[in-house]
Short mmCIF file of C-alpha atoms in Angstrom, two decimals:
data_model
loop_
_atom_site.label_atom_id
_atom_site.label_comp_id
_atom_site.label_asym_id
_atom_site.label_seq_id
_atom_site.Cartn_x
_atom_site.Cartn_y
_atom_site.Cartn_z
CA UNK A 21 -25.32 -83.88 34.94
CA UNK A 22 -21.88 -85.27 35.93
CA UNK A 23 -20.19 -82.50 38.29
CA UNK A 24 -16.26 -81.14 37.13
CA UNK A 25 -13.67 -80.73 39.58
CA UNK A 26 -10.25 -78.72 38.46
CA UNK A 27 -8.21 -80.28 40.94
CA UNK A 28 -5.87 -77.84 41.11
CA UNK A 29 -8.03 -75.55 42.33
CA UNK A 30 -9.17 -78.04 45.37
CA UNK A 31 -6.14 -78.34 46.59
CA UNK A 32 -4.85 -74.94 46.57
CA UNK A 33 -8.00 -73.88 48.63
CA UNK A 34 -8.18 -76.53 50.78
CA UNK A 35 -7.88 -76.16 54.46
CA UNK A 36 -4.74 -77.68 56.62
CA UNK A 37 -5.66 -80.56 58.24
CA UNK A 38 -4.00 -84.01 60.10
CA UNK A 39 -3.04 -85.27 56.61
CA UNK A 40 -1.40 -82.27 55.08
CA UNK A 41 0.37 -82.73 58.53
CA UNK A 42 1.59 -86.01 58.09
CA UNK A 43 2.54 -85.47 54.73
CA UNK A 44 4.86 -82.50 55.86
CA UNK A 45 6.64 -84.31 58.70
CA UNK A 46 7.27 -87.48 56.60
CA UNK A 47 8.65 -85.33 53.92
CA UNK A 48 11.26 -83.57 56.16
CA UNK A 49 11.93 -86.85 57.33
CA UNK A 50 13.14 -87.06 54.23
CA UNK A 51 15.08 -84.22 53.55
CA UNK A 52 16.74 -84.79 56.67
CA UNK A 53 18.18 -87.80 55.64
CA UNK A 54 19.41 -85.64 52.39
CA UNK A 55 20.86 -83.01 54.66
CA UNK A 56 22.47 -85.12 57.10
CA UNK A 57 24.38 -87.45 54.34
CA UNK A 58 25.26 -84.07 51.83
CA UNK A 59 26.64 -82.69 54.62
CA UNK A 60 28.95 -85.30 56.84
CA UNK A 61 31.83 -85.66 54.41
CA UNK A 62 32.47 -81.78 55.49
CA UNK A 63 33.43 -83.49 58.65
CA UNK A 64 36.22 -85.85 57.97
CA UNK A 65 38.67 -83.53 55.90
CA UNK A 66 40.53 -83.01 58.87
CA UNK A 67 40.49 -86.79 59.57
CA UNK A 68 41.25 -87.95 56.36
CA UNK A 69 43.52 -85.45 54.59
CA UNK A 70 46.63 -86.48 56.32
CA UNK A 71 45.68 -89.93 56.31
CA UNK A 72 45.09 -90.12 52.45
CA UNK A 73 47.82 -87.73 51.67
CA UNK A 74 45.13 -84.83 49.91
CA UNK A 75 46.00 -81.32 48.91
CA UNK A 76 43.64 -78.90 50.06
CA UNK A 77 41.62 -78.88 45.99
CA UNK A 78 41.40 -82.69 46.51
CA UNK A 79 40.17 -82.23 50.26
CA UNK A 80 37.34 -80.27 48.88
CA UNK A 81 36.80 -83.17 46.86
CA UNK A 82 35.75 -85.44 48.93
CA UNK A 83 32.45 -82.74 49.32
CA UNK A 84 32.31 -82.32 45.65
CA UNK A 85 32.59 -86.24 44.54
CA UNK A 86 28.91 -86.42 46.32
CA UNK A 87 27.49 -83.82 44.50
CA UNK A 88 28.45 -85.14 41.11
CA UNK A 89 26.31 -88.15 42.03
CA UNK A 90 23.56 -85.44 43.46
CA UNK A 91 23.58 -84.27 40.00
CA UNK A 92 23.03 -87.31 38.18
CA UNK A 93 19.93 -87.83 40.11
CA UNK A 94 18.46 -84.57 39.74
CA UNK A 95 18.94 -84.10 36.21
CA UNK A 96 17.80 -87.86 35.26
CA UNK A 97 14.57 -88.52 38.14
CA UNK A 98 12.22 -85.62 36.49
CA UNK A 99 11.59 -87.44 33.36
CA UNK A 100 11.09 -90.47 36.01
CA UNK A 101 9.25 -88.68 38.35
CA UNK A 102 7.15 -87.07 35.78
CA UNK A 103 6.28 -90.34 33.81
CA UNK A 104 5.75 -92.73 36.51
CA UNK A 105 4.98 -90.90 40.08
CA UNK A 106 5.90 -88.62 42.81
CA UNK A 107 5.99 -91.66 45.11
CA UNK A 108 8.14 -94.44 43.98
CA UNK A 109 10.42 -92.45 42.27
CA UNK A 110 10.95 -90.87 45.90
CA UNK A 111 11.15 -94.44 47.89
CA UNK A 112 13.14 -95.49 44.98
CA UNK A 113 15.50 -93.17 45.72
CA UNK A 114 15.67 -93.26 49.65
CA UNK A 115 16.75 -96.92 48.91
CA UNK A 116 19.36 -96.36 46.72
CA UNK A 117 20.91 -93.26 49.20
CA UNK A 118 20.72 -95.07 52.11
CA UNK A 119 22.20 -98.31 50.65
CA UNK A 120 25.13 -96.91 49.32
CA UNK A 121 26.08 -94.09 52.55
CA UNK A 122 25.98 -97.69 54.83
CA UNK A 123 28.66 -99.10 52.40
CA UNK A 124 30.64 -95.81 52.32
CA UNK A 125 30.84 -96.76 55.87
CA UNK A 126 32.17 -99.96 55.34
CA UNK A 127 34.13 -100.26 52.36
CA UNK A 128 35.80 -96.34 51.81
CA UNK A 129 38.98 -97.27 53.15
CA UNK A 130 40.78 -94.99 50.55
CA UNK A 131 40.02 -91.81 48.62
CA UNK A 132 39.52 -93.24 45.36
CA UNK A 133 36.88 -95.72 46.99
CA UNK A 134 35.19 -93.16 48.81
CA UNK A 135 34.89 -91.07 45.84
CA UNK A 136 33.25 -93.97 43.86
CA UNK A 137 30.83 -94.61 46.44
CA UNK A 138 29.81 -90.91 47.34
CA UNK A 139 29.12 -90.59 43.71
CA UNK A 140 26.61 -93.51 43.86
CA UNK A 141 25.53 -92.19 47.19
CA UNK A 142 24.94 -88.93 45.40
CA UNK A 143 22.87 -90.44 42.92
CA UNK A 144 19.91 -91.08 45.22
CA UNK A 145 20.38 -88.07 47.38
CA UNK A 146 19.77 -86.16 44.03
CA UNK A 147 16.81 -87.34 43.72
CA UNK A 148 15.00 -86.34 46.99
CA UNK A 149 15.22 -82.68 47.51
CA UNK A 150 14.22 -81.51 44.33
CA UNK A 151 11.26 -84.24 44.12
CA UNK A 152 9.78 -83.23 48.22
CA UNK A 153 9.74 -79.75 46.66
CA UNK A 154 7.40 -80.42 43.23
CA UNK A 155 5.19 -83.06 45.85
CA UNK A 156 4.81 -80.33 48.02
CA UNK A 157 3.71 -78.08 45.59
CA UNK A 158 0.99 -80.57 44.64
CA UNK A 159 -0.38 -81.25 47.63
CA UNK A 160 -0.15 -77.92 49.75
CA UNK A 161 -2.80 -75.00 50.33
CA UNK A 162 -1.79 -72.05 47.92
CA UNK A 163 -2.02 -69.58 50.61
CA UNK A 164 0.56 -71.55 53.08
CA UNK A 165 2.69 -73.08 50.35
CA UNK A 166 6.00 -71.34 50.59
CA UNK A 167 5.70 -71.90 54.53
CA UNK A 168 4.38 -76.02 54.46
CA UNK A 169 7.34 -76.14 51.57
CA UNK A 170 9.97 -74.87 53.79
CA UNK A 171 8.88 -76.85 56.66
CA UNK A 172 9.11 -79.90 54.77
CA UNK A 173 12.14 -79.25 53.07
CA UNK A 174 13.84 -77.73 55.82
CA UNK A 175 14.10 -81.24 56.69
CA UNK A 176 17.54 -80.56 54.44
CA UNK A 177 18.88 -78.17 56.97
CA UNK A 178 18.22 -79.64 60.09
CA UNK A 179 20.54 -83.39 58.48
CA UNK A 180 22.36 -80.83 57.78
CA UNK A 181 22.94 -79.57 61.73
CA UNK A 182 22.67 -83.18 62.94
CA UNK A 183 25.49 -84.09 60.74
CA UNK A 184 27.44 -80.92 62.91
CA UNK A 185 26.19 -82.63 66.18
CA UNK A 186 27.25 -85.96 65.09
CA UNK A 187 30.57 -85.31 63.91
CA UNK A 188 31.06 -83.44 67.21
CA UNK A 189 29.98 -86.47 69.55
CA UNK A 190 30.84 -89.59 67.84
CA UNK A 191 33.71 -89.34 65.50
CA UNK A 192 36.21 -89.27 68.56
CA UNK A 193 34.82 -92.46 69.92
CA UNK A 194 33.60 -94.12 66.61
CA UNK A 195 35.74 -92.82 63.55
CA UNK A 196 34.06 -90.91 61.09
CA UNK A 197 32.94 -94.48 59.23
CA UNK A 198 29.84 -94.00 62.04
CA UNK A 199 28.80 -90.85 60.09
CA UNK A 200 27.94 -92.64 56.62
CA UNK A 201 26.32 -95.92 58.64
CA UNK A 202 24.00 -93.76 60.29
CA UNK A 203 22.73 -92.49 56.92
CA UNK A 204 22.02 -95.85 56.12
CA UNK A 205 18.73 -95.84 58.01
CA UNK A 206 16.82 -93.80 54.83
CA UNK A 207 16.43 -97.57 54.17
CA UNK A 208 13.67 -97.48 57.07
CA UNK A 209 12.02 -94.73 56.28
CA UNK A 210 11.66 -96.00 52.61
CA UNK A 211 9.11 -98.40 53.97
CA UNK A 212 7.38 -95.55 55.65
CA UNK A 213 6.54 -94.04 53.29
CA UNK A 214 5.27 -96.92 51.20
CA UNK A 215 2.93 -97.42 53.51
CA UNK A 216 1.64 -93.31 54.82
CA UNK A 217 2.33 -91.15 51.91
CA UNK A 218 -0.05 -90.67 48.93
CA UNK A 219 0.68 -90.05 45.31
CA UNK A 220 0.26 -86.78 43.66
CA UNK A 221 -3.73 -85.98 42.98
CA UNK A 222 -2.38 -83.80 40.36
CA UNK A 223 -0.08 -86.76 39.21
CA UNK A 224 -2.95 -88.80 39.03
CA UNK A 225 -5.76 -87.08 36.95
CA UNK A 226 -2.86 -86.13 34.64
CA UNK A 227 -1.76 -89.82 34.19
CA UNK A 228 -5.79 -90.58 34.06
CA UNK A 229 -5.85 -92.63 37.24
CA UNK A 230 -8.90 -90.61 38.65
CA UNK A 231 -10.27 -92.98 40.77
CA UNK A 232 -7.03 -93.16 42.96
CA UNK A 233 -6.81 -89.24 42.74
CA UNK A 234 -10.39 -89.19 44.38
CA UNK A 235 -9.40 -91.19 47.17
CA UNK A 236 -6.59 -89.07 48.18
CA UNK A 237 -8.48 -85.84 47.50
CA UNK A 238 -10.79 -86.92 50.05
CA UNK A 239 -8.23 -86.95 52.79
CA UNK A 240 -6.72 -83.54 51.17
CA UNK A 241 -10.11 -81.53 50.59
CA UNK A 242 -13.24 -83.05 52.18
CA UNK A 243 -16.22 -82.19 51.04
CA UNK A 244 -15.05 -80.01 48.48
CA UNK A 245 -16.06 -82.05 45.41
CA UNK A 246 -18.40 -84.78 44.41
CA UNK A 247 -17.00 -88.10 44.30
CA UNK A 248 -19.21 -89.47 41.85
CA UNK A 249 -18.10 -86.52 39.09
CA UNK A 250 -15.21 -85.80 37.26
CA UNK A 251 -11.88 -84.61 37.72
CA UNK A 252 -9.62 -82.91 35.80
CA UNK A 253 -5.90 -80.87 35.60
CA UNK A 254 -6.52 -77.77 33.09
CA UNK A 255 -3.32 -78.29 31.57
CA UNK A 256 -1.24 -79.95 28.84
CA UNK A 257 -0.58 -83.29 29.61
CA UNK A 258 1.08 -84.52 25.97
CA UNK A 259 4.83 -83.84 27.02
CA UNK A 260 5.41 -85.33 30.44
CA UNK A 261 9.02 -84.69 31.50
CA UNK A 262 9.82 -82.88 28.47
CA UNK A 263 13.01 -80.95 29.09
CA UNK A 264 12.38 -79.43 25.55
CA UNK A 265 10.29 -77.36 27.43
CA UNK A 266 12.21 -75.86 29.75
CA UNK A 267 14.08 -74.77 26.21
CA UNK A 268 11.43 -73.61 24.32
CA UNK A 269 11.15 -69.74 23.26
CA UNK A 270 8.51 -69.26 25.63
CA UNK A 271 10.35 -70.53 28.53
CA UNK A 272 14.25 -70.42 27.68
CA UNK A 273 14.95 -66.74 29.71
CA UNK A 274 13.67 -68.02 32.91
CA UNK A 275 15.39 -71.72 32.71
CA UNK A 276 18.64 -70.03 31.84
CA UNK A 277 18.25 -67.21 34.52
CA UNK A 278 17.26 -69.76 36.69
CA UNK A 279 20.24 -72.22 35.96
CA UNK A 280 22.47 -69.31 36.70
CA UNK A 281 21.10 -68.57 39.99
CA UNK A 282 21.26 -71.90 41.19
CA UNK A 283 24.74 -72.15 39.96
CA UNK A 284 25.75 -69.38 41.74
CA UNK A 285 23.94 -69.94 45.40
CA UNK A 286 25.53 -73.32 45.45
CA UNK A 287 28.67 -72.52 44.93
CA UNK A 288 28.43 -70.29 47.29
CA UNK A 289 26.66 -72.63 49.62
CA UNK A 290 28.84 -75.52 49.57
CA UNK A 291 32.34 -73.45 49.62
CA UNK A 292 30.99 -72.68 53.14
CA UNK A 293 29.32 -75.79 53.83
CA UNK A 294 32.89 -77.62 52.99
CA UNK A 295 35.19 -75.65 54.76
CA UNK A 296 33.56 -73.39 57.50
CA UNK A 297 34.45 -76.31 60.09
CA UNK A 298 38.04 -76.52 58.72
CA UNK A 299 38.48 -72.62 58.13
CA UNK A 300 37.32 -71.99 62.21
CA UNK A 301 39.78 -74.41 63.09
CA UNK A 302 42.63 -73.00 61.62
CA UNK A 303 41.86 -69.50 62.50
CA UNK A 304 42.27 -70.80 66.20
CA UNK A 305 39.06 -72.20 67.34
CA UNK A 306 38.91 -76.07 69.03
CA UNK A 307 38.39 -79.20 66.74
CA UNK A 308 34.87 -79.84 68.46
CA UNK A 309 34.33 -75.51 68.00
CA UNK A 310 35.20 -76.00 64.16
CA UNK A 311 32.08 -78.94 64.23
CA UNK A 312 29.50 -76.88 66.01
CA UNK A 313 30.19 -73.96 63.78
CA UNK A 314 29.19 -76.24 60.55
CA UNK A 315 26.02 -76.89 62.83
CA UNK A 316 25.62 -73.10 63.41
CA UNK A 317 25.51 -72.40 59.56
CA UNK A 318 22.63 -75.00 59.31
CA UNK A 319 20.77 -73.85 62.38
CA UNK A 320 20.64 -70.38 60.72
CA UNK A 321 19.93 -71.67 57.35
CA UNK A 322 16.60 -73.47 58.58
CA UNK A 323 15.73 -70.16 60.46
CA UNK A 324 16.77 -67.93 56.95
CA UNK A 325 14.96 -70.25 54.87
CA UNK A 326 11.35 -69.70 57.12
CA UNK A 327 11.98 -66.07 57.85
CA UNK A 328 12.18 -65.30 54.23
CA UNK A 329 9.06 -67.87 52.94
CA UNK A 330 7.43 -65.88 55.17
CA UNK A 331 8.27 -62.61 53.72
CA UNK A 332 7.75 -64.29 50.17
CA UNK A 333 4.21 -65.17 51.30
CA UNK A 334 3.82 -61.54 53.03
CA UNK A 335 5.00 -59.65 50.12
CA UNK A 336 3.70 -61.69 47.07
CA UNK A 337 7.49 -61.63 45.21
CA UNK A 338 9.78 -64.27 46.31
CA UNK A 339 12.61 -62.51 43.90
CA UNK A 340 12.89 -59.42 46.18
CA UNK A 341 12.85 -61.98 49.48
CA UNK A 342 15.49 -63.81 47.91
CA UNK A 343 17.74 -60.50 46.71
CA UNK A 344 17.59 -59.10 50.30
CA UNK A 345 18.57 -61.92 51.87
CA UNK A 346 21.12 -63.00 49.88
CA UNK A 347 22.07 -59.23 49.91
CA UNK A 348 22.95 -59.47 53.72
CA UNK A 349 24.42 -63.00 53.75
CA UNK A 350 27.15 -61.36 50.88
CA UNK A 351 27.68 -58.85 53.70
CA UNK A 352 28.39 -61.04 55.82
CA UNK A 353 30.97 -63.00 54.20
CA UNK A 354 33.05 -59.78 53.72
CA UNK A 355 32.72 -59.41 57.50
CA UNK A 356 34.20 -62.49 57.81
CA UNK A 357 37.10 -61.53 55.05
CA UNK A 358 38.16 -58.41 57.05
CA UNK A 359 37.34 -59.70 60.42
CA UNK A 360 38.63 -62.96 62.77
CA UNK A 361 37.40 -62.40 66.38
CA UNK A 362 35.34 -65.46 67.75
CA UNK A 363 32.67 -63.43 68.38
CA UNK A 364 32.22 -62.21 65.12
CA UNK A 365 33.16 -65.26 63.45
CA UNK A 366 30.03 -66.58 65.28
CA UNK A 367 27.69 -63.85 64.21
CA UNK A 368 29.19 -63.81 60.36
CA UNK A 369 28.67 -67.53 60.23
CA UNK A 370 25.57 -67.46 61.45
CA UNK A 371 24.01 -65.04 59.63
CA UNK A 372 25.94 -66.40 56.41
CA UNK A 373 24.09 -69.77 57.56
CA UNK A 374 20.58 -67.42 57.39
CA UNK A 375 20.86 -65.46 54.30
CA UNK A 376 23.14 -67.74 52.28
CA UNK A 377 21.93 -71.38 52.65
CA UNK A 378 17.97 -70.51 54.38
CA UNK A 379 17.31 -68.97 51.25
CA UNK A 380 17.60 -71.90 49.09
CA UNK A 381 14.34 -73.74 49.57
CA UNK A 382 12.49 -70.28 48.67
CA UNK A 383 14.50 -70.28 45.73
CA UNK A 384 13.65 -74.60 44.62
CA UNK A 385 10.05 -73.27 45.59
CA UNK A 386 10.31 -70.22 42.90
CA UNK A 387 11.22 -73.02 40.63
CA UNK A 388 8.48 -75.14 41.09
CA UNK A 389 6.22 -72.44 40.97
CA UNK A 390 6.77 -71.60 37.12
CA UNK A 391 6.01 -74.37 35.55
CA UNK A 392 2.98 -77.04 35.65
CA UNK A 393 2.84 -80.52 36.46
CA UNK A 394 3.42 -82.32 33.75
CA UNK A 395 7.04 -81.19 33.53
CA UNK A 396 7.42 -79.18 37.46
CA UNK A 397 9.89 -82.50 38.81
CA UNK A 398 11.90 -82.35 35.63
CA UNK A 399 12.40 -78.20 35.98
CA UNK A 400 13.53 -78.45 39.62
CA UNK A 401 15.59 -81.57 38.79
CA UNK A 402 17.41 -80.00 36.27
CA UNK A 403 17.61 -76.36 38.07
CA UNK A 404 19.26 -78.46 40.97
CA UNK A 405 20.90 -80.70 38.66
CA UNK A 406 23.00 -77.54 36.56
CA UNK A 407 22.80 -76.02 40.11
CA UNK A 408 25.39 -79.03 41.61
CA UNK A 409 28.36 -77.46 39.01
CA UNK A 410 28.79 -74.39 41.45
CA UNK A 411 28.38 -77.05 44.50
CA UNK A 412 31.01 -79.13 42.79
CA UNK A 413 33.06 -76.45 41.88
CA UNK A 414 32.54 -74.08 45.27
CA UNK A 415 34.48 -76.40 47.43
CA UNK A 416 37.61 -77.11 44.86
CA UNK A 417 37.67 -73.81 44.36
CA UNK A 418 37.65 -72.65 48.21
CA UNK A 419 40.17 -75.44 48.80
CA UNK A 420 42.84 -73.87 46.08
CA UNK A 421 41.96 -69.88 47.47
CA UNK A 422 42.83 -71.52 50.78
CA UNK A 423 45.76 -73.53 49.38
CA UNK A 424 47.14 -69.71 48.02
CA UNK A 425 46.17 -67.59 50.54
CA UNK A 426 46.13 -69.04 54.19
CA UNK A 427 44.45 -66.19 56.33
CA UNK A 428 41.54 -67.07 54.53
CA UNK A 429 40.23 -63.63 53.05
CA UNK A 430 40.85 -64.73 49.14
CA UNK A 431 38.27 -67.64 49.94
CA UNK A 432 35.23 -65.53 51.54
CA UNK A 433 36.17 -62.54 48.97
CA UNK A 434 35.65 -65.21 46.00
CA UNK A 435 32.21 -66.62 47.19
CA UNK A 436 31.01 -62.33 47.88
CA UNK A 437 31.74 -61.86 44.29
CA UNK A 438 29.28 -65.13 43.75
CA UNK A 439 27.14 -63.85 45.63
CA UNK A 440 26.70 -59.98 44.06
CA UNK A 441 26.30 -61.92 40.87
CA UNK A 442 23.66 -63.89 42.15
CA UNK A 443 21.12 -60.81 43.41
CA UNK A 444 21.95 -59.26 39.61
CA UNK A 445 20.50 -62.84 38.48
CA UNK A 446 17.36 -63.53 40.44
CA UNK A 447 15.79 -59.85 40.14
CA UNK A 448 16.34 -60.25 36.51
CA UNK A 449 14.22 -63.51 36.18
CA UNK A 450 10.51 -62.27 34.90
CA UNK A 451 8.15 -62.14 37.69
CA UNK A 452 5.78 -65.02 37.68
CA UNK A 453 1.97 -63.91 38.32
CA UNK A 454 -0.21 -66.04 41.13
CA UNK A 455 -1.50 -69.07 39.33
CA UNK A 456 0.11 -69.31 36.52
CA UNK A 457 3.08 -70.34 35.01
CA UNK A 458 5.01 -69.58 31.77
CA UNK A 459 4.46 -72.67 30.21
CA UNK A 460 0.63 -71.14 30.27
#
């Protein structure tokens, strides 16, 4: 009698081991890269502005022009992703990102130019955050999966902090053209992980390659099934990618609810992420001080995004981790709308950084976590993908609050009101029972 294995079930109750391990660090590998080259253009507005003759809404462009790219990848690599693989679709797009951030370096002379190629740029950088977070749902212990997700993906927040760093050390000596050649070197670590990371197990038995699934399961759950028998995914596999199921009656409250949210959070997110460096600077603090705040807001974003996947995993509801968090970061903005002291512009950033930003990866792991595999890439594509509008929009949007009101307040009092709206939208999206999904 040929044994069954649901392999689903293997993997969630496997036990950690060296190759969940390796998995993890190549995957914020990763993620940094993603981080790192989202996050550098916030670092030349105040080389570039004068140069290029910008207004302040144009400034917040140059942010913005990536994330238009960002969300033509994540809207358009789920359908890929779900069709063809985890893996290439994810070395795939590490080439594309780092080809185009080494010509950014060499060829964006001009705005116009830059914008081109930071949309291109974008394009491949879409592609990776939302994909590391589906492949880590596949492959990760259920009882550690919020933490192992936010390890790997943190990845995102720690580019995010080098970016700070580098801006702060090299662009003096270098120009900021240093920034965007860096990046190039996701090239590399496209080969790595042609060579060290697996494909999806869950991938595989759903796309019928079973033999290939049983080799990697081997290295994911030893012992735990019998080679010789049969595996199999106990759910629909007739729609991959489908977005018409994201839309279906079934599923249409949460996708919408979920859109919103993301909307919201990265609006939020990337109004601060644009212009806390340029905001410190004009309320008095050094060039290099306005860099290593930027880096501050991504230190405390790694450290909010593990604080509350641990409190998701503690307290079995990632919605009420994500409202209380998000709850204090909007707090914290008003402090910094009433209040300019350096001190306190250090502890508002920072816990903005936390409770603003950290929560983000719980939030792409919420997503993942409602719908199955055949159609899990394309949901958190598209939630990031809708998601990018606010992005695109939050910095434009800072930049003309700025551009009317230079002490600053109208900016940090317009992403507050974001971010009320935001806790109003994530505690109404229906509460998602352990193991299954609404497409269920």
């Amino acid at each position: 009698m040929v044994s069954i294995t649901d392999v689903r079930r293997q993997v969630g109750a496997a036990a950690v081991n060296a190759h969940h391990l390796r998995i993890i660090i190549i995957v914020a590998c990763a993620t940094i890269f993603d981080g790192y080259d989202n996050f550098i253009p916030s670092y030349i507005i105040h080389f570039t502005r004068d140069e290029w003759h910008l207004s302040r809404s144009q400034a917040g462009f140059l942010v913005s022009s990536g994330l238009i790219g960002f969300m033509i990848g994540a809207l358009g690599h789920g359908p890929i992703a779900d069709r063809f693989g985890r893996k290439p679709t994810l070395v795939a797009a590490l080439f594309v990102a780092g080809a185009f951030s080494t010509f950014t370096g060499l060829w964006a002379h001009s705005f116009p130019a830059f914008v081109i190629l930071r949309i291109l740029t974008g394009v491949g950088l879409g592609v990776i955050l939302p994909l590391s977070t589906a492949y880590m749902n596949e492959l990760m212990p259920t009882r550690v999966i919020n933490v192992t997700t936010v390890l790997a993906t943190g990845g995102y927040t720690i580019g995010g902090t080098l970016a700070g760093l580098a801006g702060f050390t090299l662009v003096s000596g270098f120009g900021w053209p240093i920034l965007f050649l860096l990046g190039g070197s996701a090239v590399l670590l496209a080969f790595l992980c042609i060579a060290w990371l697996p494909e999806s197990p869950l991938y595989l038995v759903g796309a019928g390659r079973n033999l290939e699934a049983a080799e990697v399961m081997q290295n994911l759950a030893p012992g735990s099934f019998d080679p010789r028998g049969a595996l199999v995914l106990n759910e629909e596999t007739k729609r991959k990618g489908s977005v018409a199921l994201l839309l279906n009656a079934a599923n249409r409250r949460i996708t919408i609810l979920i859109w919103t949210v993301e909307s919201l959070v990265l609006f939020n997110a990337y109004a601060l992420i644009g212009w806390i460096p340029t905001i410190m600077i004009q309320r008095g603090e050094a060039v290099a001080s306005g860099f290593l705040f930027g880096a501050l807001l991504q230190i405390a974003s790694l450290l909010g995004g593990l604080t509350c996947s641990l409190f998701a995993d503690l307290s079995g509801s990632q919605r009420a981790a994500l409202a209380a968090w998000w709850a204090l970061g909007t707090l914290s903005v008003i402090g910094l709308a009433l209040i300019n002291t350096h001190l306190t512009n250090i502890l508002f950033v920072g816990i903005s950084g936390m409770c603003v930003l950290g929560p983000l990866l719980v939030l792409n792991n919420l997503v993942a976590q409602s719908f199955e595999t055949e159609v899990r890439s394309t949901a958190v594509g598209w939630a990031l993908g809708i998601g990018r509008i606010g992005g695109i929009i939050g910095p434009v949007v800072a930049g003309w609050a700025l551009q009317r009101s230079e002490n600053t307040s109208l900016m940090f009092t317009v992403v507050a009101c974001s971010g009320f709206m935001s806790i109003g939208a994530v505690l109404a999206i229906p509460r998602i029972n352990s193991g299954t999904s609404p497409l269920g």
